[in-house]
Amino acid sequence: MIDPAEATVDGRPTPTLEEVAREAGVSRSTVSRVINDLPGVSARAREAVNRAIERLRYVPNEAARSLVTRRTNSIALVVSEPGDRVFGDPFFAGVLRGIHAGLAGSKRQLVLMLAGDDAGDEGEALENYLCSGHVDGALVVSMHGSDPLPGRLATAGVPVVAGGRPLGGAGVPYVDADNFTGGLLAARHLVSGGRRRIATIAGPEDMAVGIDRLVGWRRGLSEADLPTDAVVHSDFSVDGGAAAMAELLRRHPGIDGVFAAADIIAVGALRELTRQGRRVPEDVAVVGFDDSVFATSVTPALTTVRQPVEEFGRTLTWRLLAQLAGERHLPPSILLPTELVVRGSA
Amino acid sequence: MIDPAEATVDGRPTPTLEEVAREAGVSRSTVSRVINDLPGVSARAREAVNRAIERLRYVPNEAARSLVTRRTNSIALVVSEPGDRVFGDPFFAGVLRGIHAGLAGSKRQLVLMLAGDDAGDEGEALENYLCSGHVDGALVVSMHGSDPLPGRLATAGVPVVAGGRPLGGAGVPYVDADNFTGGLLAARHLVSGGRRRIATIAGPEDMAVGIDRLVGWRRGLSEADLPTDAVVHSDFSVDGGAAAMAELLRRHPGIDGVFAAADIIAVGALRELTRQGRRVPEDVAVVGFDDSVFATSVTPALTTVRQPVEEFGRTLTWRLLAQLAGERHLPPSILLPTELVVRGSA
DNA sequence: TTGAAAGCGCTACCAA
DNA sequence: TTGGTAGCGCTTTCAA
């Protein structure tokens, strides 16, 4: 086992602030001031220190630093997804991009953490990690059921923002897309296209995103006095979507329209419809959700509900950073707009 | 601004080891021993400490801990991708799953870092972060050109393993798929299917993955005395693949077979071929690479070269952990096997 | 089996 | 504008 205390650079032990001070002929305090860009240092001293830093290839020890400042300059992105096919979904890709963009210029690092399948041991390890001062705050996304994590973190004093409305109101601020309106728009579009027997492949029952889009869809059909009984739930995967579509066709053969709660689900639905010889959109119209890369990579291209994915990530980050900066009067929740994008499938 | 030094749990300041010791009626040393599972603690003392920890909801401060141990229990995954569409690619999803799996049970956390577009400021910030003791080691993937980062980290004493062969041999160990053989298999399959005018949409010119698959493809065609001049490069995106396909058809209208260096590229190629009225596989056979979710979500399903994506991630992790554990005689490089999966497109 | 005490490398306060 | 100094919370000898 390598002894980490023997860590070296080019064979020499890693330099400390003390040595930089000696090399520059000043005190530790002065070196510290230079490193942290604090005022009250003469140009001469500053230059001497910078030269010494350069010569010794000095890099401050973050552990020591954060031990005293109580800050780590990193924030966590916790993806609490039971399955681990999280990153296959372009939705996450977009959110991640947004978070990254939101973090740019903040000098904070992103720490990604996947909360494994079950609670069990891992869940606790995760909570410990987050509570033990590794991060200044946390973003929690893709929560299922009434996940206790956000609430726990908040209680433990770790600033948290949830991505997606937490079920059971965990009492933490959150950012979400306006999923209800999205579902509503999808339903209305199908209705106005003359469809009368409209089904939906809803998202997971234990996620707000699954519920809210479903409720919006229901509202849209009710407005037109159409039945809302053709509902099947699916996870966010192509195969899940295909299976759900098969189930739907079995139970309601007369379907002429489907709202899939995600493009990735719609892709599976499309595959199954084609397999069973139904034409899209002639026989069955399909509306997706997300306006992800999937929407334009299938034939016909998907009519879908666009949600501002990257903005989702940016907003999430902004909200957390604002909280960390101690800003007052922050909105407890933020809803981002969704809009319909009409293409070939409906 | 919230003063982090005032961090509290339920209004009380976060407890320290000192307070646990007082609460349990033992010394700090004993508490430390219990926390770290060290021998030489009486059952009675151990129990008292555990109760105190429970009561106070004590969580060790990692900064303090790693200041003395010089270990952080986290490793970095550095994705040095100039563009930021990294996570749209299912390849990363799989690798990430593998890494996560490989880390399970190691008590180490994964820190994901995206190395922004340019070197500039950000590159340095990244290097500083990694060198300042935030992580015990780093995994660097998706390198372009002869990225100096892995070499720099290694020089600075940070253990590194590269995912994908580093161009210009950075002198760090690496794990990669056998891309050469993959390209070779793809070419041979097209040849044996009777195709005579075979093109390739290669990956980026500045990545080993782009080069190695191309070289393998060339070898396969050379074996059959076929020309190897129909080459266009593309990034790993659907649109890039479509554009490359268009370019290829313009330059070589007589093409009857294409090897796309990634499924995501093949999807774009398929779209363009269809748009131009060429039937797949009748007019043009298409072979992809990855065997990702894209392969089966298009029509016809892609014949493709499978690479063991998750194993890639697991192996990467294993290699780094072994190195951290001080194991000797570790292989400097590991090549994972690739194999052909025949479906409808070729 | 236990406890006392010496730091780990840094920041922040106070005095000069 | 500077330097001295007291910790931050923990691990790790060394003695008892």
mmCIF file with all atom_site columns, C-alpha atoms in Angstrom, chain B residues 74-168:
data_model
loop_
_atom_site.group_PDB
_atom_site.id
_atom_site.type_symbol
_atom_site.label_atom_id
_atom_site.label_alt_id
_atom_site.label_comp_id
_atom_site.label_asym_id
_atom_site.label_entity_id
_atom_site.label_seq_id
_atom_site.pdbx_PDB_ins_code
_atom_site.Cartn_x
_atom_site.Cartn_y
_atom_site.Cartn_z
_atom_site.occupancy
_atom_site.B_iso_or_equiv
_atom_site.pdbx_formal_charge
_atom_site.auth_seq_id
_atom_site.auth_comp_id
_atom_site.auth_asym_id
_atom_site.auth_atom_id
_atom_site.pdbx_PDB_model_num
ATOM 1  C CA . SER B 1 74  ? -13.182 9.825  -3.795  1.00 0.00 ? 74  SER B CA 1
ATOM 2  C CA . ILE B 1 75  ? -11.943 9.451  -7.311  1.00 0.00 ? 75  ILE B CA 1
ATOM 3  C CA . ALA B 1 76  ? -12.543 11.694 -10.263 1.00 0.00 ? 76  ALA B CA 1
ATOM 4  C CA . LEU B 1 77  ? -13.983 10.877 -13.636 1.00 0.00 ? 77  LEU B CA 1
ATOM 5  C CA . VAL B 1 78  ? -12.718 13.527 -15.989 1.00 0.00 ? 78  VAL B CA 1
ATOM 6  C CA . VAL B 1 79  ? -14.550 13.791 -19.276 1.00 0.00 ? 79  VAL B CA 1
ATOM 7  C CA . SER B 1 80  ? -12.358 15.944 -21.425 1.00 0.00 ? 80  SER B CA 1
ATOM 8  C CA . GLU B 1 81  ? -14.774 16.608 -24.199 1.00 0.00 ? 81  GLU B CA 1
ATOM 9  C CA . PRO B 1 82  ? -14.514 19.906 -26.037 1.00 0.00 ? 82  PRO B CA 1
ATOM 10 C CA . GLY B 1 83  ? -18.148 19.912 -27.074 1.00 0.00 ? 83  GLY B CA 1
ATOM 11 C CA . ASP B 1 84  ? -20.624 19.203 -24.321 1.00 0.00 ? 84  ASP B CA 1
ATOM 12 C CA . ARG B 1 85  ? -22.870 16.705 -25.938 1.00 0.00 ? 85  ARG B CA 1
ATOM 13 C CA . VAL B 1 86  ? -21.011 14.006 -24.100 1.00 0.00 ? 86  VAL B CA 1
ATOM 14 C CA . PHE B 1 87  ? -23.875 12.596 -22.239 1.00 0.00 ? 87  PHE B CA 1
ATOM 15 C CA . GLY B 1 88  ? -26.153 12.213 -25.168 1.00 0.00 ? 88  GLY B CA 1
ATOM 16 C CA . ASP B 1 89  ? -24.071 9.248  -26.163 1.00 0.00 ? 89  ASP B CA 1
ATOM 17 C CA . PRO B 1 90  ? -25.227 5.988  -24.615 1.00 0.00 ? 90  PRO B CA 1
ATOM 18 C CA . PHE B 1 91  ? -21.605 4.926  -24.604 1.00 0.00 ? 91  PHE B CA 1
ATOM 19 C CA . PHE B 1 92  ? -20.919 7.176  -21.660 1.00 0.00 ? 92  PHE B CA 1
ATOM 20 C CA . ALA B 1 93  ? -24.010 5.978  -19.949 1.00 0.00 ? 93  ALA B CA 1
ATOM 21 C CA . GLY B 1 94  ? -22.705 2.449  -20.071 1.00 0.00 ? 94  GLY B CA 1
ATOM 22 C CA . VAL B 1 95  ? -19.199 3.333  -19.000 1.00 0.00 ? 95  VAL B CA 1
ATOM 23 C CA . LEU B 1 96  ? -20.593 5.307  -16.109 1.00 0.00 ? 96  LEU B CA 1
ATOM 24 C CA . ARG B 1 97  ? -22.697 2.367  -15.018 1.00 0.00 ? 97  ARG B CA 1
ATOM 25 C CA . GLY B 1 98  ? -19.624 0.184  -15.130 1.00 0.00 ? 98  GLY B CA 1
ATOM 26 C CA . ILE B 1 99  ? -17.570 2.613  -13.106 1.00 0.00 ? 99  ILE B CA 1
ATOM 27 C CA . HIS B 1 100 ? -20.305 2.867  -10.560 1.00 0.00 ? 100 HIS B CA 1
ATOM 28 C CA . ALA B 1 101 ? -20.531 -0.891 -10.360 1.00 0.00 ? 101 ALA B CA 1
ATOM 29 C CA . GLY B 1 102 ? -16.767 -1.185 -10.023 1.00 0.00 ? 102 GLY B CA 1
ATOM 30 C CA . LEU B 1 103 ? -16.801 1.291  -7.181  1.00 0.00 ? 103 LEU B CA 1
ATOM 31 C CA . ALA B 1 104 ? -19.516 -0.487 -5.251  1.00 0.00 ? 104 ALA B CA 1
ATOM 32 C CA . GLY B 1 105 ? -18.152 -1.823 -2.016  1.00 0.00 ? 105 GLY B CA 1
ATOM 33 C CA . SER B 1 106 ? -14.988 0.238  -2.207  1.00 0.00 ? 106 SER B CA 1
ATOM 34 C CA . LYS B 1 107 ? -16.312 3.026  -0.013  1.00 0.00 ? 107 LYS B CA 1
ATOM 35 C CA . ARG B 1 108 ? -15.120 5.493  -2.580  1.00 0.00 ? 108 ARG B CA 1
ATOM 36 C CA . GLN B 1 109 ? -17.179 8.197  -4.177  1.00 0.00 ? 109 GLN B CA 1
ATOM 37 C CA . LEU B 1 110 ? -17.208 9.239  -7.786  1.00 0.00 ? 110 LEU B CA 1
ATOM 38 C CA . VAL B 1 111 ? -16.625 12.867 -8.647  1.00 0.00 ? 111 VAL B CA 1
ATOM 39 C CA . LEU B 1 112 ? -17.605 13.727 -12.177 1.00 0.00 ? 112 LEU B CA 1
ATOM 40 C CA . MET B 1 113 ? -15.820 16.564 -13.866 1.00 0.00 ? 113 MET B CA 1
ATOM 41 C CA . LEU B 1 114 ? -16.435 17.968 -17.288 1.00 0.00 ? 114 LEU B CA 1
ATOM 42 C CA . ALA B 1 115 ? -13.397 19.616 -18.800 1.00 0.00 ? 115 ALA B CA 1
ATOM 43 C CA . GLY B 1 116 ? -14.899 22.531 -20.656 1.00 0.00 ? 116 GLY B CA 1
ATOM 44 C CA . ASP B 1 117 ? -14.345 23.412 -24.269 1.00 0.00 ? 117 ASP B CA 1
ATOM 45 C CA . ASP B 1 118 ? -10.990 25.063 -24.374 1.00 0.00 ? 118 ASP B CA 1
ATOM 46 C CA . ALA B 1 119 ? -7.922  24.716 -22.274 1.00 0.00 ? 119 ALA B CA 1
ATOM 47 C CA . GLY B 1 120 ? -7.808  28.328 -21.110 1.00 0.00 ? 120 GLY B CA 1
ATOM 48 C CA . ASP B 1 121 ? -8.712  29.107 -17.586 1.00 0.00 ? 121 ASP B CA 1
ATOM 49 C CA . GLU B 1 122 ? -10.886 26.144 -17.006 1.00 0.00 ? 122 GLU B CA 1
ATOM 50 C CA . GLY B 1 123 ? -8.296  23.566 -17.848 1.00 0.00 ? 123 GLY B CA 1
ATOM 51 C CA . GLU B 1 124 ? -6.023  24.974 -15.219 1.00 0.00 ? 124 GLU B CA 1
ATOM 52 C CA . ALA B 1 125 ? -8.765  25.137 -12.628 1.00 0.00 ? 125 ALA B CA 1
ATOM 53 C CA . LEU B 1 126 ? -9.454  21.495 -13.293 1.00 0.00 ? 126 LEU B CA 1
ATOM 54 C CA . GLU B 1 127 ? -5.841  20.517 -12.949 1.00 0.00 ? 127 GLU B CA 1
ATOM 55 C CA . ASN B 1 128 ? -5.570  22.466 -9.722  1.00 0.00 ? 128 ASN B CA 1
ATOM 56 C CA . TYR B 1 129 ? -8.644  20.825 -8.341  1.00 0.00 ? 129 TYR B CA 1
ATOM 57 C CA . LEU B 1 130 ? -7.298  17.386 -9.062  1.00 0.00 ? 130 LEU B CA 1
ATOM 58 C CA . CYS B 1 131 ? -3.851  18.180 -7.728  1.00 0.00 ? 131 CYS B CA 1
ATOM 59 C CA . SER B 1 132 ? -5.008  19.860 -4.573  1.00 0.00 ? 132 SER B CA 1
ATOM 60 C CA . GLY B 1 133 ? -5.924  16.678 -2.820  1.00 0.00 ? 133 GLY B CA 1
ATOM 61 C CA . HIS B 1 134 ? -9.603  16.558 -3.660  1.00 0.00 ? 134 HIS B CA 1
ATOM 62 C CA . VAL B 1 135 ? -9.339  13.056 -5.026  1.00 0.00 ? 135 VAL B CA 1
ATOM 63 C CA . ASP B 1 136 ? -7.237  9.952  -4.528  1.00 0.00 ? 136 ASP B CA 1
ATOM 64 C CA . GLY B 1 137 ? -6.976  9.269  -8.232  1.00 0.00 ? 137 GLY B CA 1
ATOM 65 C CA . ALA B 1 138 ? -8.500  10.043 -11.582 1.00 0.00 ? 138 ALA B CA 1
ATOM 66 C CA . LEU B 1 139 ? -10.057 8.366  -14.577 1.00 0.00 ? 139 LEU B CA 1
ATOM 67 C CA . VAL B 1 140 ? -9.705  10.385 -17.745 1.00 0.00 ? 140 VAL B CA 1
ATOM 68 C CA . VAL B 1 141 ? -11.915 9.572  -20.694 1.00 0.00 ? 141 VAL B CA 1
ATOM 69 C CA . SER B 1 142 ? -12.743 10.923 -24.121 1.00 0.00 ? 142 SER B CA 1
ATOM 70 C CA . MET B 1 143 ? -9.435  12.585 -24.719 1.00 0.00 ? 143 MET B CA 1
ATOM 71 C CA . HIS B 1 144 ? -8.770  14.497 -27.881 1.00 0.00 ? 144 HIS B CA 1
ATOM 72 C CA . GLY B 1 145 ? -5.423  15.025 -29.532 1.00 0.00 ? 145 GLY B CA 1
ATOM 73 C CA . SER B 1 146 ? -2.463  14.533 -27.255 1.00 0.00 ? 146 SER B CA 1
ATOM 74 C CA . ASP B 1 147 ? -4.166  15.847 -24.173 1.00 0.00 ? 147 ASP B CA 1
ATOM 75 C CA . PRO B 1 148 ? -1.507  16.882 -21.647 1.00 0.00 ? 148 PRO B CA 1
ATOM 76 C CA . LEU B 1 149 ? -3.777  16.373 -18.647 1.00 0.00 ? 149 LEU B CA 1
ATOM 77 C CA . PRO B 1 150 ? -3.130  12.685 -17.872 1.00 0.00 ? 150 PRO B CA 1
ATOM 78 C CA . GLY B 1 151 ? 0.605   13.151 -18.077 1.00 0.00 ? 151 GLY B CA 1
ATOM 79 C CA . ARG B 1 152 ? 0.459   16.259 -15.939 1.00 0.00 ? 152 ARG B CA 1
ATOM 80 C CA . LEU B 1 153 ? -1.564  14.562 -13.254 1.00 0.00 ? 153 LEU B CA 1
ATOM 81 C CA . ALA B 1 154 ? 0.747   11.594 -13.209 1.00 0.00 ? 154 ALA B CA 1
ATOM 82 C CA . THR B 1 155 ? 3.732   13.915 -12.857 1.00 0.00 ? 155 THR B CA 1
ATOM 83 C CA . ALA B 1 156 ? 1.995   15.703 -10.023 1.00 0.00 ? 156 ALA B CA 1
ATOM 84 C CA . GLY B 1 157 ? 1.624   12.427 -8.211  1.00 0.00 ? 157 GLY B CA 1
ATOM 85 C CA . VAL B 1 158 ? -2.054  11.815 -8.851  1.00 0.00 ? 158 VAL B CA 1
ATOM 86 C CA . PRO B 1 159 ? -2.697  8.217  -9.935  1.00 0.00 ? 159 PRO B CA 1
ATOM 87 C CA . VAL B 1 160 ? -4.391  8.197  -13.331 1.00 0.00 ? 160 VAL B CA 1
ATOM 88 C CA . VAL B 1 161 ? -5.883  5.644  -15.678 1.00 0.00 ? 161 VAL B CA 1
ATOM 89 C CA . ALA B 1 162 ? -7.001  6.666  -19.140 1.00 0.00 ? 162 ALA B CA 1
ATOM 90 C CA . GLY B 1 163 ? -10.179 5.356  -20.736 1.00 0.00 ? 163 GLY B CA 1
ATOM 91 C CA . GLY B 1 164 ? -9.242  4.984  -24.377 1.00 0.00 ? 164 GLY B CA 1
ATOM 92 C CA . ARG B 1 165 ? -5.722  4.908  -25.733 1.00 0.00 ? 165 ARG B CA 1
ATOM 93 C CA . PRO B 1 166 ? -4.104  8.320  -25.262 1.00 0.00 ? 166 PRO B CA 1
ATOM 94 C CA . LEU B 1 167 ? -2.632  9.674  -28.458 1.00 0.00 ? 167 LEU B CA 1
ATOM 95 C CA . GLY B 1 168 ? 1.027   10.461 -28.235 1.00 0.00 ? 168 GLY B CA 1
#
